[in-house]
CSV table of C-alpha atoms and ligand atoms in Angstrom, one decimal:
chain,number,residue,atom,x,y,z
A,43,UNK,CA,88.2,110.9,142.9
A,44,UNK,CA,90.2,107.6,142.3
A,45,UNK,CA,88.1,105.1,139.8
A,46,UNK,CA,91.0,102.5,139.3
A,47,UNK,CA,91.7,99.9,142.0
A,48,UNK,CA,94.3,97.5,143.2
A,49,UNK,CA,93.9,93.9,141.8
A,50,UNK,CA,94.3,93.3,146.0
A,51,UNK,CA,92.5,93.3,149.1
A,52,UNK,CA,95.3,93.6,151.6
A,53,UNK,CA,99.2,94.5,151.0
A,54,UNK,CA,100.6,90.9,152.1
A,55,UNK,CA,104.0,91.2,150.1
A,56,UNK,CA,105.1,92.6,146.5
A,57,UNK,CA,104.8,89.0,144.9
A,58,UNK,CA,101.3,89.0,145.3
A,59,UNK,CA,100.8,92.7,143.4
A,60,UNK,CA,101.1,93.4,139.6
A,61,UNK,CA,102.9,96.3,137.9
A,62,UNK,CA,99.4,97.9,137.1
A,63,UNK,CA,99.2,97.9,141.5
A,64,UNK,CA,102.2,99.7,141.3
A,65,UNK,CA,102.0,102.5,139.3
A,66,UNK,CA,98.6,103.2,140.5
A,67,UNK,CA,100.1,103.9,144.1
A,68,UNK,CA,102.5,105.9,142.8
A,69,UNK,CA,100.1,107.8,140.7
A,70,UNK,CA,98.1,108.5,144.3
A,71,UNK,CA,101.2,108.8,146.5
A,72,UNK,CA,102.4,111.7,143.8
A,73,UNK,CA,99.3,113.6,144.8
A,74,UNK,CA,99.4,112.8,148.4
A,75,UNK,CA,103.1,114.0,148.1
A,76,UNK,CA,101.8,117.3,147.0
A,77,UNK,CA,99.2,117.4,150.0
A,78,UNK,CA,101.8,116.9,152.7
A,79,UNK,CA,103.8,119.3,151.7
A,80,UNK,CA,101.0,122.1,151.4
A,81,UNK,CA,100.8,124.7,154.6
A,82,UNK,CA,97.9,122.3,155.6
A,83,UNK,CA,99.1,118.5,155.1
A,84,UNK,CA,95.7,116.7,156.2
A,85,UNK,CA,92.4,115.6,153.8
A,86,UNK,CA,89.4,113.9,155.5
A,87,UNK,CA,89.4,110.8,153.2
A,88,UNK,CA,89.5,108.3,155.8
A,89,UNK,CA,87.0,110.2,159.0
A,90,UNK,CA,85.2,107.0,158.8
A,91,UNK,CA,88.1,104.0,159.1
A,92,UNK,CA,89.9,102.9,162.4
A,93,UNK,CA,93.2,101.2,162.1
A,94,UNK,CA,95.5,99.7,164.5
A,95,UNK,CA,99.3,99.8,164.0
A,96,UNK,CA,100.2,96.3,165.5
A,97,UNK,CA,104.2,96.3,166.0
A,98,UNK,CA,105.7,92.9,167.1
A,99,UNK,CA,109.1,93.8,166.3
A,100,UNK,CA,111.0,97.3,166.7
A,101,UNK,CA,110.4,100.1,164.2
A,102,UNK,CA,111.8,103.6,164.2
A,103,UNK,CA,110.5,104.9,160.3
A,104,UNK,CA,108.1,102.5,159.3
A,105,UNK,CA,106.0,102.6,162.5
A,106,UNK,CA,106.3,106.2,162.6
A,107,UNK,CA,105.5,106.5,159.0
A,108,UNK,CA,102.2,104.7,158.9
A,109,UNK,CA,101.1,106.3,162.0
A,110,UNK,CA,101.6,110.0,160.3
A,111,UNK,CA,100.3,108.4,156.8
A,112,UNK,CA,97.0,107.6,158.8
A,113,UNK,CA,96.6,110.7,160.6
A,114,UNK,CA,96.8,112.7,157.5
A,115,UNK,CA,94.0,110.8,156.1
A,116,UNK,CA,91.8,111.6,159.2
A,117,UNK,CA,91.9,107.7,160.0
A,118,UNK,CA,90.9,106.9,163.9
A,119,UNK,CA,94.4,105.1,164.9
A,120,UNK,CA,95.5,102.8,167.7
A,121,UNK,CA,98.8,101.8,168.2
A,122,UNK,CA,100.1,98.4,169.8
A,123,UNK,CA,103.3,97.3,170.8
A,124,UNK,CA,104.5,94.0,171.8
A,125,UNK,CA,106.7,94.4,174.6
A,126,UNK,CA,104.4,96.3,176.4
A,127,UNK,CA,101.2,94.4,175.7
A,128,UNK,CA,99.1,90.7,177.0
A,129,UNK,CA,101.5,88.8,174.3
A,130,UNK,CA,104.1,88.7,177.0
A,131,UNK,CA,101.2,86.7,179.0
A,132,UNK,CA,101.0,84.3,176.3
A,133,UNK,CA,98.6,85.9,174.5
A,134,UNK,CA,98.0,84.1,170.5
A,135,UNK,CA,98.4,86.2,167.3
A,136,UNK,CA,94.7,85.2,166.7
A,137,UNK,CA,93.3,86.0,170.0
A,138,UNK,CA,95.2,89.6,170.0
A,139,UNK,CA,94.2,90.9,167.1
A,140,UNK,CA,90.4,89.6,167.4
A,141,UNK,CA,90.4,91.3,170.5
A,142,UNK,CA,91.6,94.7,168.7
A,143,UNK,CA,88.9,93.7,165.9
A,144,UNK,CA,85.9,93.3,168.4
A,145,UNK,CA,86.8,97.1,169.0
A,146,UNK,CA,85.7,97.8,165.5
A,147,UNK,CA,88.7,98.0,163.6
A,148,UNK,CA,89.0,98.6,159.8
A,149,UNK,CA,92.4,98.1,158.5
A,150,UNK,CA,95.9,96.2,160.3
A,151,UNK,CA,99.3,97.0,159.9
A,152,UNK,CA,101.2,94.6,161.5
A,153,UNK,CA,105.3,94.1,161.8
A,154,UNK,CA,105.7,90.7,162.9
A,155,UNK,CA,109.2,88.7,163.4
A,156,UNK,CA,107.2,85.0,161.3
A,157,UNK,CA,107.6,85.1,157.7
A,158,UNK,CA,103.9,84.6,156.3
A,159,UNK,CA,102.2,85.6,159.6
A,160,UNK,CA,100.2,88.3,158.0
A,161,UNK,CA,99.3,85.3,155.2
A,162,UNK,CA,97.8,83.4,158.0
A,163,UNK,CA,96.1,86.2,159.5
A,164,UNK,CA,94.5,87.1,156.5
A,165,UNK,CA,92.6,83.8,156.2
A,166,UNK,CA,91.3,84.5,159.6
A,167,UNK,CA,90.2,87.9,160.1
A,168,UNK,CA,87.6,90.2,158.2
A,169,UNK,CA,90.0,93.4,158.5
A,170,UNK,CA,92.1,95.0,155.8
A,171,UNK,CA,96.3,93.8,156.7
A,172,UNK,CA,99.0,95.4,155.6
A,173,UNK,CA,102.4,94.3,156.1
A,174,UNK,CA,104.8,96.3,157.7
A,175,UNK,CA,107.7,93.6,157.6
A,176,UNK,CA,107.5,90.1,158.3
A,177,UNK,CA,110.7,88.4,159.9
A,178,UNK,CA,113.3,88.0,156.6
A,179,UNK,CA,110.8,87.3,154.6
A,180,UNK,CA,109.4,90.9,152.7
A,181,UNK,CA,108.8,94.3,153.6
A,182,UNK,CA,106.4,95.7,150.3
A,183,UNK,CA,106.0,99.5,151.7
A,184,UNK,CA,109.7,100.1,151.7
A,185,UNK,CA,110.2,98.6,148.8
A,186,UNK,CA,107.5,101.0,147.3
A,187,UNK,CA,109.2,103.6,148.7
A,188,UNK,CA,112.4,102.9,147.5
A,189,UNK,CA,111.0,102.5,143.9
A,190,UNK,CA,109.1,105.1,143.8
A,191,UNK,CA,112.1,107.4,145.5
A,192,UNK,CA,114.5,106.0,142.6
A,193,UNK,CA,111.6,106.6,139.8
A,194,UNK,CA,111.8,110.4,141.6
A,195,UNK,CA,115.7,110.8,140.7
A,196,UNK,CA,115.9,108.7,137.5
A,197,UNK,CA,112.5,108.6,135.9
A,198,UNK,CA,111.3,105.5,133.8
A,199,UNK,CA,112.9,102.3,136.0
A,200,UNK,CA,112.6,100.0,133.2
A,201,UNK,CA,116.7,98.6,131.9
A,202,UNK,CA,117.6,100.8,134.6
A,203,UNK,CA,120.6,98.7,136.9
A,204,UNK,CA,119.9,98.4,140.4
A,205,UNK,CA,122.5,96.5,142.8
A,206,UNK,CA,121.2,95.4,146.4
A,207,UNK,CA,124.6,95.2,148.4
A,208,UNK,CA,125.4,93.7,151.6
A,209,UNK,CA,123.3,91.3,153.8
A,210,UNK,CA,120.4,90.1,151.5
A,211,UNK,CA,120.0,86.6,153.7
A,212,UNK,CA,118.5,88.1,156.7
A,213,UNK,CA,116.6,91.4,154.6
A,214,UNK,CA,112.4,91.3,153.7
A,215,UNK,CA,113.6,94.8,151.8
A,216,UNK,CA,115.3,92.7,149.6
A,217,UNK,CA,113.4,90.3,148.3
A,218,UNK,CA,110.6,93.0,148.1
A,219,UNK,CA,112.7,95.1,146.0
A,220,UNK,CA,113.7,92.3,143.5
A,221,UNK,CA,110.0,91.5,143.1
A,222,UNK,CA,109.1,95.5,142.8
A,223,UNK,CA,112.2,96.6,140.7
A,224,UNK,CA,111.8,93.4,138.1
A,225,UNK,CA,108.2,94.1,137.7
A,226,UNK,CA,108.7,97.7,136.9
A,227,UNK,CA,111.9,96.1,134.3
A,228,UNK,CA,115.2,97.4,136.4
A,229,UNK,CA,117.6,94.8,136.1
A,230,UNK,CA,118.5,94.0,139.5
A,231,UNK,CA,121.8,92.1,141.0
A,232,UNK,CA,122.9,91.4,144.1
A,233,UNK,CA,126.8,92.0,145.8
A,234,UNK,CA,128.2,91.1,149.1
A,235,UNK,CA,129.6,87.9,151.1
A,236,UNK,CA,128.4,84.4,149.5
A,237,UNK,CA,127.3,83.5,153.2
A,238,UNK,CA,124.9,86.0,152.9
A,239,UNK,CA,123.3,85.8,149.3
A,240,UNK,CA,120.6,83.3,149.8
A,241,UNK,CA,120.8,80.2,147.0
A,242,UNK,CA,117.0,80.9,145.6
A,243,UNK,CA,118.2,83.9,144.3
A,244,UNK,CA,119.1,82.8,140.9
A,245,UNK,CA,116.1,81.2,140.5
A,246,UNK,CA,114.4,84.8,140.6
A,247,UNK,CA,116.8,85.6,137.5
A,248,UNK,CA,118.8,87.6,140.3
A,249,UNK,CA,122.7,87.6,139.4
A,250,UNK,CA,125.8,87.7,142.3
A,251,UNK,CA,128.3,90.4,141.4
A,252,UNK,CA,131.1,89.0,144.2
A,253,UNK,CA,133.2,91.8,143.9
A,254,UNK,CA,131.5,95.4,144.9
A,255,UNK,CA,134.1,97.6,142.6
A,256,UNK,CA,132.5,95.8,139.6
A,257,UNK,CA,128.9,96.3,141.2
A,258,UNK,CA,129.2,99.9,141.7
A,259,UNK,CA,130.6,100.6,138.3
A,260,UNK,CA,127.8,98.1,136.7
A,261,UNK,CA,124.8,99.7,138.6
A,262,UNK,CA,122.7,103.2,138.8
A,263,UNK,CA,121.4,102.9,142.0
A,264,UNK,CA,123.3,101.2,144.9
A,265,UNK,CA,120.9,100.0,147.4
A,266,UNK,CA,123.1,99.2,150.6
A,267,UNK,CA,121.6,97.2,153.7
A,268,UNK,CA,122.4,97.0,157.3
A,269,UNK,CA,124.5,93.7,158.6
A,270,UNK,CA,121.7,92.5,160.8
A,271,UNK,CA,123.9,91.1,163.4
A,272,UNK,CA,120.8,90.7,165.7
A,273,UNK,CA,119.4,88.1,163.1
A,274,UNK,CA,123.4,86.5,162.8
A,275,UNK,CA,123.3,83.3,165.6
A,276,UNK,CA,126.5,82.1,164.0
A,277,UNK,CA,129.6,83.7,162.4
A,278,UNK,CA,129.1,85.0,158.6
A,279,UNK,CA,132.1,87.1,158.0
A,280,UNK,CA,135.3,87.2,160.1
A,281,UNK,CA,134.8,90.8,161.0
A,282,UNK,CA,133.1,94.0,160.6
A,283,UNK,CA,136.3,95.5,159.9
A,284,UNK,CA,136.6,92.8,156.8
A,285,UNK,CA,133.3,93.9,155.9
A,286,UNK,CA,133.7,97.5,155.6
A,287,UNK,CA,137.2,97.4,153.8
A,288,UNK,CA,135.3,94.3,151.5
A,289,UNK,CA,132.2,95.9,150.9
A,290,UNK,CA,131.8,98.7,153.0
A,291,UNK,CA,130.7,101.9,150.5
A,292,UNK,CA,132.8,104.7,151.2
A,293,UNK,CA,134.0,108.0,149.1
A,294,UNK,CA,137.2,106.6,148.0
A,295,UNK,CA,135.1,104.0,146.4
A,296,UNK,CA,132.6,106.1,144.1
A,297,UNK,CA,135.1,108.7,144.0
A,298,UNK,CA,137.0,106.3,141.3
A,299,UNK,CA,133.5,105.5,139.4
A,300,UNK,CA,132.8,107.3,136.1
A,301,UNK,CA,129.6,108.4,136.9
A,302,UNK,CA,127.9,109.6,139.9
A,303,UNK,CA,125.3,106.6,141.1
A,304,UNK,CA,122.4,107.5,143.7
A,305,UNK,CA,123.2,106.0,147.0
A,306,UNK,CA,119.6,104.2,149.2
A,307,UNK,CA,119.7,102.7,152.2
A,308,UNK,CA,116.8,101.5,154.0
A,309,UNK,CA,117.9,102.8,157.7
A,310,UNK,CA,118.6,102.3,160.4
A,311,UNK,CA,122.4,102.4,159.3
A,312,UNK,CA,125.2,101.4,160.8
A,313,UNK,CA,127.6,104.1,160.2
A,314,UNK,CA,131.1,103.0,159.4
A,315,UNK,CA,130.5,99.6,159.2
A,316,UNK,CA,128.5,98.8,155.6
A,317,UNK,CA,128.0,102.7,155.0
A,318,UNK,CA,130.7,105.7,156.0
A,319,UNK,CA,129.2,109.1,157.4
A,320,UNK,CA,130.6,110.9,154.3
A,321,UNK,CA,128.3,108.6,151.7
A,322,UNK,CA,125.5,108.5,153.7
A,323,UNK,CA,125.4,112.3,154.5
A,324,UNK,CA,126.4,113.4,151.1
A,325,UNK,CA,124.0,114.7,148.2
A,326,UNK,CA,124.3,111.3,146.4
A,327,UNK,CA,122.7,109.5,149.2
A,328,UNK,CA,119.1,110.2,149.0
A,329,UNK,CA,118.1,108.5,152.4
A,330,UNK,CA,116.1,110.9,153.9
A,331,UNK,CA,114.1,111.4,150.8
A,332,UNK,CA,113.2,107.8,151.2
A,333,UNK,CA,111.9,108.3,154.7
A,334,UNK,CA,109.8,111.8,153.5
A,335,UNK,CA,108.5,109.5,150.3
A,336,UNK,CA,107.6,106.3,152.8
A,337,UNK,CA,104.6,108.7,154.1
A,338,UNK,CA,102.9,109.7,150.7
A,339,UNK,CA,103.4,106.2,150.0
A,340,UNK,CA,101.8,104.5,152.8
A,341,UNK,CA,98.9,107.1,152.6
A,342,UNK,CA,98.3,106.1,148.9
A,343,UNK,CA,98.3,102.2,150.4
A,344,UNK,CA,96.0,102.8,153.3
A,345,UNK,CA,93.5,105.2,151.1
A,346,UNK,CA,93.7,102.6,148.1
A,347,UNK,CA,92.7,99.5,150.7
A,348,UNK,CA,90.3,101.4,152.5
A,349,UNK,CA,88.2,102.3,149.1
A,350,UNK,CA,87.6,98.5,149.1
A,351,UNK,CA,86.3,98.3,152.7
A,352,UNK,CA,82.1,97.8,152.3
A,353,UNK,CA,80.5,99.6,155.2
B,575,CP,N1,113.3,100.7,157.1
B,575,CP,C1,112.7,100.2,158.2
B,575,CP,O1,111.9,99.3,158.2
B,575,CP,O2,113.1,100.9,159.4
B,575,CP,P1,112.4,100.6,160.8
B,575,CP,O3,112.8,99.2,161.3
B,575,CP,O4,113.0,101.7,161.7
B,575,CP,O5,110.9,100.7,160.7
């Protein structure tokens, strides 16, 4: 039985969290990751909770992973989409999510496209919130997941060199990996086109390699994000074909490092464009270990929050 508990009542962003929060999840989400992959993945913890999965924006892994991180536990679960749902009548963040509360709900994970939405929510409802992503501003159980998927491959994280390449202006995974990573003492730096390296990041101690050469030969682990082009209203880059051949990561490129690095991406990826087939697809890239760790991550969240919930 777990005595130790987070410092926090809900899972708002990494900012908010301390070091201690984040080795105890990893402690439970290394036991969890040896539950799910026993013949029989489920444990009862949770028969008594109800929590709705409250999904604003589109979500392949995360939504998916939460749902399957719940049901694990034995959690009741309710899932709600916005394009399907009374928000499209004009419906108020408040007024939905009371009206999913008055149905006795426990815990919220919401994805919502307003930075700080889940903030303000948190002031105004009883339940338990976790966020699942909010707009560009963080996204703390991926970036969990992606440090507790590098601590998997390298061990210890601390003086450990971590670069976040690509489009770090419109990403909440990046900013919740520079909190998570610099808490846990990686050095972390940044690499892609200056129109999209936000300004405040030196401010966070966070360095701009400009040219991705030099990042790949300076870092470990090469954390590459999707161009968000949805999120783009004007022109950052002449082309994606400039991109790719600028930053893109591709074979030719870590085939000329010294040593092999380990290659993350969040998902989904645009293939070809900041990431070729051959990188992402290859043993260096552990993607897909990132998406298997997201669920024993999320279930050491959930079960961590809902120890606090007074019945
Ligand atoms: N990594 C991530 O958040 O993916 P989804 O948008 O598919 O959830």
């Amino acid at each position: 039985m777990q005595t130790k508990e987070l410092s926090v009542d809900h899972l708002l962003g990494i900012e908010h969290i301390t070091k201690d929060d984040i080795q105890l999840i990893f402690e439970v989400a290394d036991s969890f990751k040896r539950i799910i992959n026993r013949p029989i993945k489920k444990v009862p913890s949770l028969r008594d909770i109800t929590i709705a999965n409250l999904f604003f924006e589109n979500s392949t892994r995360t939504k998916l992973s939460f749902e399957l991180a719940e049901k694990r536990l034995s959690a009741d679960v309710v899932n709600f989409s916005a394009s399907n749902s009374s928000v499209k009548k004009g419906e108020t963040l408040i007024d939905t999510v009371n009206n999913i509360l008055s149905m006795k709900v426990d815990m919220v994970v919401m994805r919502h496209p307003s930075p700080g939405a889940h903030e303000f929510l948190s002031r105004h409802i009883d339940a338990k919130i976790i966020n699942a992503g909010d707009g560009t501003h963080e996204h703390p159980t991926q970036a969990l997941l992606d440090a507790y998927s590098m601590r998997e491959k390298l061990g210890d994280l601390r003086g450990k060199n971590i670069v976040i390449v690509g489009d770090v202006l419109h990403s909440r995974v990046a900013l919740s990996n520079i909190f998570c990573l610099q808490k846990l003492g990686a050095n972390v730096k940044v690499c892609g086109p200056l129109t999209l390296i936000p300004k405040y990041l030196h401010e966070l101690g966070v360095e701009t390699i400009k040219n991705i050469e030099e990042a790949l030969n300076w870092c470990d682990v090469a954390n590459v994000l999707r161009i968000q082009l949805e999120r783009q209203d004007i022109k950052f880059f002449p082309s994606i074909r400039e991109y790719s051949q600028q930053f893109g990561i591709n074979k030719e490129r870590l085939e000329k490092l010294g040593e092999e690095i380990v290659i993350m991406h969040p998902g989904p990826i645009n293939r070809g464009v900041e990431i070729t087939s051959d990188v992402a697809d290859s043993k260096q890239a552990i993607i897909l270990d990132q998406v298997e760790n997201g669920v024993a991550v999320r279930m050491a969240i959930i079960y961590l929050l809902a120890s606090k919930i007074h019945k």
